mmCIF file of C-alpha atoms in Angstrom:
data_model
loop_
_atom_site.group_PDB
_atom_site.id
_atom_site.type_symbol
_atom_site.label_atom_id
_atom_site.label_comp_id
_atom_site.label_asym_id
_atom_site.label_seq_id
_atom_site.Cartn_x
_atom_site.Cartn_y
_atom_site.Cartn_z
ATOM 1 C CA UNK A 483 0.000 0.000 0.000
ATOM 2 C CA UNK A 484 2.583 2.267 -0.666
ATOM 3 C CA UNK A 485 1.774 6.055 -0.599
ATOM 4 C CA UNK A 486 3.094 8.930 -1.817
ATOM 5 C CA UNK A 487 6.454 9.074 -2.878
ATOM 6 C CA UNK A 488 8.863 11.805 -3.687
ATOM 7 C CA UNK A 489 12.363 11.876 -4.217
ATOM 8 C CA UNK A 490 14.620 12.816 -3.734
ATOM 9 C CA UNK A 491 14.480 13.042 0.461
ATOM 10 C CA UNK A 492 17.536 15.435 -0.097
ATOM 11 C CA UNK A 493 18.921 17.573 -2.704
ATOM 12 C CA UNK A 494 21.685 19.836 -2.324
ATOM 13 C CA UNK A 495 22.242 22.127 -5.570
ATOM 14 C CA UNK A 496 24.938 25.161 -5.917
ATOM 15 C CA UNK A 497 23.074 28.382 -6.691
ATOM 16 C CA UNK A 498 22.643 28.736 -10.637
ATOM 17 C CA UNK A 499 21.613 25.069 -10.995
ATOM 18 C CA UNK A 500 18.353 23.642 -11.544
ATOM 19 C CA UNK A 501 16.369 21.387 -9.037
ATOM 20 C CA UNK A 502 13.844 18.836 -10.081
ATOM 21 C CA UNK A 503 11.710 17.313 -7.556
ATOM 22 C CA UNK A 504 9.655 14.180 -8.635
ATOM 23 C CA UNK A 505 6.274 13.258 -6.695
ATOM 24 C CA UNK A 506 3.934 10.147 -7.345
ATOM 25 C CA UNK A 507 0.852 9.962 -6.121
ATOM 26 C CA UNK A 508 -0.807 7.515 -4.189
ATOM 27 C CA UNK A 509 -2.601 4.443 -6.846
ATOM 28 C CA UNK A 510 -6.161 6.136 -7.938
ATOM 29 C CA UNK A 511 -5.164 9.317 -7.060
ATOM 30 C CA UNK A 512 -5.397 11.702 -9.636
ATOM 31 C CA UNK A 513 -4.898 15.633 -7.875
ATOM 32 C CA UNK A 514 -1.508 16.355 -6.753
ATOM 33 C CA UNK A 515 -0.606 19.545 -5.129
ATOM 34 C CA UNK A 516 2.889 20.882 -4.369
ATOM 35 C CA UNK A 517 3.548 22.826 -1.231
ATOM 36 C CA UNK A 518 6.603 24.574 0.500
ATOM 37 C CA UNK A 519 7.615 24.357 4.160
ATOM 38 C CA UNK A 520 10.360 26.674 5.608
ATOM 39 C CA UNK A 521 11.421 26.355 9.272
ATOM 40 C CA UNK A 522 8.745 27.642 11.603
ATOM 41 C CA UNK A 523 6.466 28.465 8.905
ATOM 42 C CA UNK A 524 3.124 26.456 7.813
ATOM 43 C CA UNK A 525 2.838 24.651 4.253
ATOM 44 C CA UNK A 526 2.421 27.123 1.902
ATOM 45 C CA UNK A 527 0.512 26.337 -1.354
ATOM 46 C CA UNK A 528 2.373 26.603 -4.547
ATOM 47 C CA UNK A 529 0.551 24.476 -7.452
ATOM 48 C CA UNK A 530 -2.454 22.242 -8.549
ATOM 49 C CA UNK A 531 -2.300 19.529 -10.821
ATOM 50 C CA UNK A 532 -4.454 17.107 -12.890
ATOM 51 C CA UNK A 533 -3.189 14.711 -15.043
ATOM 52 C CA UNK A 534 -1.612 16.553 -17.721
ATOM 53 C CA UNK A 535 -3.303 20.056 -16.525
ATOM 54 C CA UNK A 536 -2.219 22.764 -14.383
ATOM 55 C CA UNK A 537 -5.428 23.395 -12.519
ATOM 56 C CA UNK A 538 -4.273 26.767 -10.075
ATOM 57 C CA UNK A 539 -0.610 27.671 -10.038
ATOM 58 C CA UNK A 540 -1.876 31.285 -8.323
ATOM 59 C CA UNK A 541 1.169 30.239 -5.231
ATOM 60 C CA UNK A 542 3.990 29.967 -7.461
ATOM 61 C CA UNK A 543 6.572 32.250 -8.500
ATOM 62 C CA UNK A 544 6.334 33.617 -12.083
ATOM 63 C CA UNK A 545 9.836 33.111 -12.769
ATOM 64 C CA UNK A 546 12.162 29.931 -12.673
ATOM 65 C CA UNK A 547 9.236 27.520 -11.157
ATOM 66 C CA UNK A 548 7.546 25.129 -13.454
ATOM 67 C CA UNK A 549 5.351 22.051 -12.462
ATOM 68 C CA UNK A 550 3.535 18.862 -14.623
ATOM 69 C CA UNK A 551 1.888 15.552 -14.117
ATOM 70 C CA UNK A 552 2.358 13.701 -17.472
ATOM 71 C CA UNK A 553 -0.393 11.104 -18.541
ATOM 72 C CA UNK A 554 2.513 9.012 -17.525
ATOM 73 C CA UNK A 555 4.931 9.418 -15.084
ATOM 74 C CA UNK A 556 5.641 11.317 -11.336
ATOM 75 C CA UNK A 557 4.872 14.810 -11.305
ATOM 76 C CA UNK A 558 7.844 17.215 -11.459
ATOM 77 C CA UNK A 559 8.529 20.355 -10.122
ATOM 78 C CA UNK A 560 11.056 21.749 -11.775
ATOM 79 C CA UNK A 561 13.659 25.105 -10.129
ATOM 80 C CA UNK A 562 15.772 26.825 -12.606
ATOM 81 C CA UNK A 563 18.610 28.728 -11.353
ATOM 82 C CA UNK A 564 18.273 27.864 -8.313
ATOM 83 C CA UNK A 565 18.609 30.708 -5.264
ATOM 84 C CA UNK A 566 19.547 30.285 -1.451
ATOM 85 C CA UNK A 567 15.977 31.722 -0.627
ATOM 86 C CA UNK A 568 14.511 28.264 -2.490
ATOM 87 C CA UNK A 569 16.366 26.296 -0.041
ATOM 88 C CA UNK A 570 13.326 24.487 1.741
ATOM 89 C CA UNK A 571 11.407 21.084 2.388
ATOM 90 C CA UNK A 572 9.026 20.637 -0.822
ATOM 91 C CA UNK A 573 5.536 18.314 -0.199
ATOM 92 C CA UNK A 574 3.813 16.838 -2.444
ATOM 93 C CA UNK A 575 -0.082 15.757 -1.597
ATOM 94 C CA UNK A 576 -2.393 13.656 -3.451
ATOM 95 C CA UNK A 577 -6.154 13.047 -3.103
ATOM 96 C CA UNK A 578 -8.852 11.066 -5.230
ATOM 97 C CA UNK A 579 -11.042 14.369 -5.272
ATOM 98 C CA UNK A 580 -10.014 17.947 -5.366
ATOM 99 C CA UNK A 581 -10.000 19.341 -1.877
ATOM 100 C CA UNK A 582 -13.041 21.455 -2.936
ATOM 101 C CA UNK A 583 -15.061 18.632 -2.086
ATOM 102 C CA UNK A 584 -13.339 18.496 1.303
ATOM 103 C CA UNK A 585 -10.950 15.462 0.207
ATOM 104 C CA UNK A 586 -8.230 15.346 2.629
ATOM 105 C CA UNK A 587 -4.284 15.906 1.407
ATOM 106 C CA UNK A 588 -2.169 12.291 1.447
ATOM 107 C CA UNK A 589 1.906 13.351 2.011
ATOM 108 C CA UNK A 590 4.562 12.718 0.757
ATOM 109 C CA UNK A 591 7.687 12.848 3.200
ATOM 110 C CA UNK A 592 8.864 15.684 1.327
ATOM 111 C CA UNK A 593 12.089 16.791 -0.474
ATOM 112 C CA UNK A 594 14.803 19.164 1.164
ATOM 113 C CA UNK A 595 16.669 21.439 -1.181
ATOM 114 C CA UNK A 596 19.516 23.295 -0.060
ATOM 115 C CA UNK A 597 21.252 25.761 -2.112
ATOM 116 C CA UNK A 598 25.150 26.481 -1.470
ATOM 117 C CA UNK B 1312 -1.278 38.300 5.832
ATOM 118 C CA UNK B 1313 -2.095 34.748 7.534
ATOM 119 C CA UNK B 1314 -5.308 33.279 6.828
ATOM 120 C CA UNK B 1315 -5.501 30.726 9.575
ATOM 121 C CA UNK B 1316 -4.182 32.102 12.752
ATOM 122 C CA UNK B 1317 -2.545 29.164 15.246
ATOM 123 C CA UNK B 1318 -2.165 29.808 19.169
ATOM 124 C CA UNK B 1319 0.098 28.802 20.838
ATOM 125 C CA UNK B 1320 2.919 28.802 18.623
ATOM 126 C CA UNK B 1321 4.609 26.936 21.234
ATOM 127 C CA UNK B 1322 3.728 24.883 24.129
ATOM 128 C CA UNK B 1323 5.563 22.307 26.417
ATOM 129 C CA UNK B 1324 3.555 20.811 28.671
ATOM 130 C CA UNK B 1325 3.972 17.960 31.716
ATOM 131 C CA UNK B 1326 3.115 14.362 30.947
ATOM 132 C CA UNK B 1327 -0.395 13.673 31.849
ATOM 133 C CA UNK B 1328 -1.762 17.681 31.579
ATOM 134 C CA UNK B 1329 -4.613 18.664 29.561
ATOM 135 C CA UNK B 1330 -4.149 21.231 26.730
ATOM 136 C CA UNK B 1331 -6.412 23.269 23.847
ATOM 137 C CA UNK B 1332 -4.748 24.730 20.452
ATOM 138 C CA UNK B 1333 -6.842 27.321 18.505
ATOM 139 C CA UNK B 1334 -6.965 27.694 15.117
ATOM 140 C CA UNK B 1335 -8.685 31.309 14.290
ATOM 141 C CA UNK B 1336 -9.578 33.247 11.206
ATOM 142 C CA UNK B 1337 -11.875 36.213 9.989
ATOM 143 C CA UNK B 1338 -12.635 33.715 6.825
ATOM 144 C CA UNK B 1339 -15.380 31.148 6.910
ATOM 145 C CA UNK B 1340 -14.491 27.800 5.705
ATOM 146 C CA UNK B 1341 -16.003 25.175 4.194
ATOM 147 C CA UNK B 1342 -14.620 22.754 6.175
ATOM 148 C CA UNK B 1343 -11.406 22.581 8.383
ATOM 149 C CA UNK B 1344 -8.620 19.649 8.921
ATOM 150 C CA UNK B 1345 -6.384 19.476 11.353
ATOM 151 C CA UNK B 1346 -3.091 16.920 10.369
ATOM 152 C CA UNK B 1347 0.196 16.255 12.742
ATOM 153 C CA UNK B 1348 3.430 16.533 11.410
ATOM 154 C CA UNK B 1349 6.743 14.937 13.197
ATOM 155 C CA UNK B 1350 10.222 15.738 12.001
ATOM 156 C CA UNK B 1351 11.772 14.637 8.610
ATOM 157 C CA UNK B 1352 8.096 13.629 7.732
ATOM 158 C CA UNK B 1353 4.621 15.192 6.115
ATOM 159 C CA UNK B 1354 1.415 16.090 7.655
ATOM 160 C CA UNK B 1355 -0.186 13.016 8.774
ATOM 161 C CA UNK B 1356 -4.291 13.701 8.307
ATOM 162 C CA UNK B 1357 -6.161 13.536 12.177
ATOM 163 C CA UNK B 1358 -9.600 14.658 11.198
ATOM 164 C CA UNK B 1359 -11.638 16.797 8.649
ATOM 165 C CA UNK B 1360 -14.609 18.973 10.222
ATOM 166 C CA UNK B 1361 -17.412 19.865 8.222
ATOM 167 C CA UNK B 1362 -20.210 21.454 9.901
ATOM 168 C CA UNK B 1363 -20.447 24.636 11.947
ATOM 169 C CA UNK B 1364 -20.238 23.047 16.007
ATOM 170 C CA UNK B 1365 -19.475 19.945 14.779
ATOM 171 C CA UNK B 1366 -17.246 17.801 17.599
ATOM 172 C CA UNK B 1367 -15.092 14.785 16.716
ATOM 173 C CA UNK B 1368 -13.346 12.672 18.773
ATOM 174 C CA UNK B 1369 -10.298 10.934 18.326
ATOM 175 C CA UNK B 1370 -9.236 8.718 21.614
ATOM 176 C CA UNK B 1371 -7.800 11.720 23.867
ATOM 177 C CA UNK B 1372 -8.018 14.279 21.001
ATOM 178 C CA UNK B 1373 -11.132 16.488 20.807
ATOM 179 C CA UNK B 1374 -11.786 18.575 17.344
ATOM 180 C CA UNK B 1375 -14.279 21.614 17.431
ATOM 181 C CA UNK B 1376 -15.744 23.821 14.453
ATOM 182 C CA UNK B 1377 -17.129 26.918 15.508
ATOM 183 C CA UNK B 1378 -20.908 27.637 15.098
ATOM 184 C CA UNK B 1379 -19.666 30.232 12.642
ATOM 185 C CA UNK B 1380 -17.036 28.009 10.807
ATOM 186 C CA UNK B 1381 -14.133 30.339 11.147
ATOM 187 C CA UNK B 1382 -12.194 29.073 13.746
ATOM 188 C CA UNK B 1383 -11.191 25.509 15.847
ATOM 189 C CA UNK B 1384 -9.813 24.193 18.283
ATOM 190 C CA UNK B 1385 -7.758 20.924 19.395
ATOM 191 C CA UNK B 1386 -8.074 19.436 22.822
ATOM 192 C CA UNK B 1387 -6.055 16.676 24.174
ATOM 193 C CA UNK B 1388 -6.321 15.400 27.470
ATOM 194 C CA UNK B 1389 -4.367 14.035 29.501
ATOM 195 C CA UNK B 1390 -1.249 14.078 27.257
ATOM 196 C CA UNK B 1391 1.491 11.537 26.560
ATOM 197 C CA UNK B 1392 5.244 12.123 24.967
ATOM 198 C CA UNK B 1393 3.920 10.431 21.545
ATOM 199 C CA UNK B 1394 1.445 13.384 21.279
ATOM 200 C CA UNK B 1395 4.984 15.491 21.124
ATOM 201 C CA UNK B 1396 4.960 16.825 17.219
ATOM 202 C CA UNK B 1397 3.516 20.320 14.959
ATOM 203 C CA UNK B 1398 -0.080 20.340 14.873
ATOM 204 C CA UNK B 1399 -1.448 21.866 11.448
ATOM 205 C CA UNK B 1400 -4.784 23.616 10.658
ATOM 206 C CA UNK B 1401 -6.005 23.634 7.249
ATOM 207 C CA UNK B 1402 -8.866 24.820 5.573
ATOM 208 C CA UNK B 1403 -10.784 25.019 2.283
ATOM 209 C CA UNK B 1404 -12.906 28.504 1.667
ATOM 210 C CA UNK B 1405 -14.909 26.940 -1.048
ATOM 211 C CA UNK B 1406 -14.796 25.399 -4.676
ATOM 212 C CA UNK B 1407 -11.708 24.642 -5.499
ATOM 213 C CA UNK B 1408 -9.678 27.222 -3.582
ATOM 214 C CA UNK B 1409 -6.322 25.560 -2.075
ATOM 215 C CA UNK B 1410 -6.293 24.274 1.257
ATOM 216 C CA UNK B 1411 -4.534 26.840 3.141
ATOM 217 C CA UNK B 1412 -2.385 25.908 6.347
ATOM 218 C CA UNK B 1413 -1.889 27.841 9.418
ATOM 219 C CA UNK B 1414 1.738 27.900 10.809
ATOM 220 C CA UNK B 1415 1.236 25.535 13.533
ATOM 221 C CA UNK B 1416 1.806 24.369 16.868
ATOM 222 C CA UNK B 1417 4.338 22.732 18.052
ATOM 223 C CA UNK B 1418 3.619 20.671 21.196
ATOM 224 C CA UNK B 1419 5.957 19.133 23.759
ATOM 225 C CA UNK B 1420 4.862 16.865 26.086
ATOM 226 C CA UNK B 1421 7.834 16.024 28.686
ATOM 227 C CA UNK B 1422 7.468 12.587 30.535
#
């Protein structure tokens, strides 16, 4: 019964590189969100994804942050040019509905970036 | 601005106390969850409230939705060291709006 998995746990990228985070959701899910976590701070929504649509993306930066969920495949989030200020954990949830209808959010264990 | 407003931000309590966490906001929600989160892990769901008063319980854990579905609270009683971790509101305003997370508690309980 596995759940959802991301990967890597840890990622540690010099600033000017790009990060990509990979998330699968749980079997028969088909909503995945992405969130970011900095220390002492809540989850903060970033992006909302069906498969092969970006549903809301209204918490993610303009620039350098890009997010899919292929027909096939994990969902990516994808960093360009990485910063220090995108050094963070990175969730990724999953659900069967979207949480409009009050679905609750399965976890990931989430990715850590760190920037040098 | 925060749209979910958690209190205590901190609180380290003595095995066996009782304690309440509040979850506030001018916003009314659709419905509320409340998820635990330990280190090096993600939130963890405990419960999703729906209606306004609405009372769940869950073993020593006691959820609460205000009448006017703004705000909730957590109660545990009678606390153990495995309670120890962040405790996480969320809620959904309505349609397909993002669930939105307060910054959370983070609970000690000392044996």
């Amino acid at each position: 019964n596995a759940g959802v998995m991301q990967n890597p746990r840890h990622l540690v990228r010099r600033r000017g590189q790009e990060a990509r985070l990979r998330c699968s959701p749980m079997k028969g899910h088909s909503h995945v969100y992405w969130y970011r976590q900095l220390p002492e701070e809540g989850l903060k929504f970033m992006v909302y994804l069906q498969k092969e649509n970006i549903i809301d993306e209204s918490g993610m930066p303009k620039e350098r942050f890009s997010a899919e969920f292929p027909k096939e495949g994990p969902s990516i989030l994808r960093i360009q040019q990485v910063v220090r200020g995108d050094s963070a954990a990175y969730f990724c949830a999953s659900s069967p509905l979207s949480t409009g209808g009050n679905s609750p959010l399965h976890f990931g264990n989430g990715t850590r970036l760190t920037v040098t | 601005t925060q749209l979910l407003e958690q209190s205590p931000q901190f609180l380290s309590i003595q095995e066996g106390e009782n304690l309440t966490v509040y979850c506030n906001s001018s916003s009314v929600f659709s419905s509320l969850q409340w998820y635990r989160q330990e280190p090096g892990e993600g939130p963890v769901l405990l419960v999703t409230v729906v209606t306004g008063g609405e009372v769940k319980k869950l073993k020593r854990l006691t959820f609460q939705f205000g009448d006017a579905r703004k705000d909730s609270s957590l109660h545990i009683t009678a606390a153990q060291p495995g309670d120890t971790g962040l405790y996480l509101c969320a809620g959904v305003e309505s349609g397909n709006t993002p669930l939105v997370f307060g910054k959370g508690t983070r609970l000690s309980v000392i044996a």
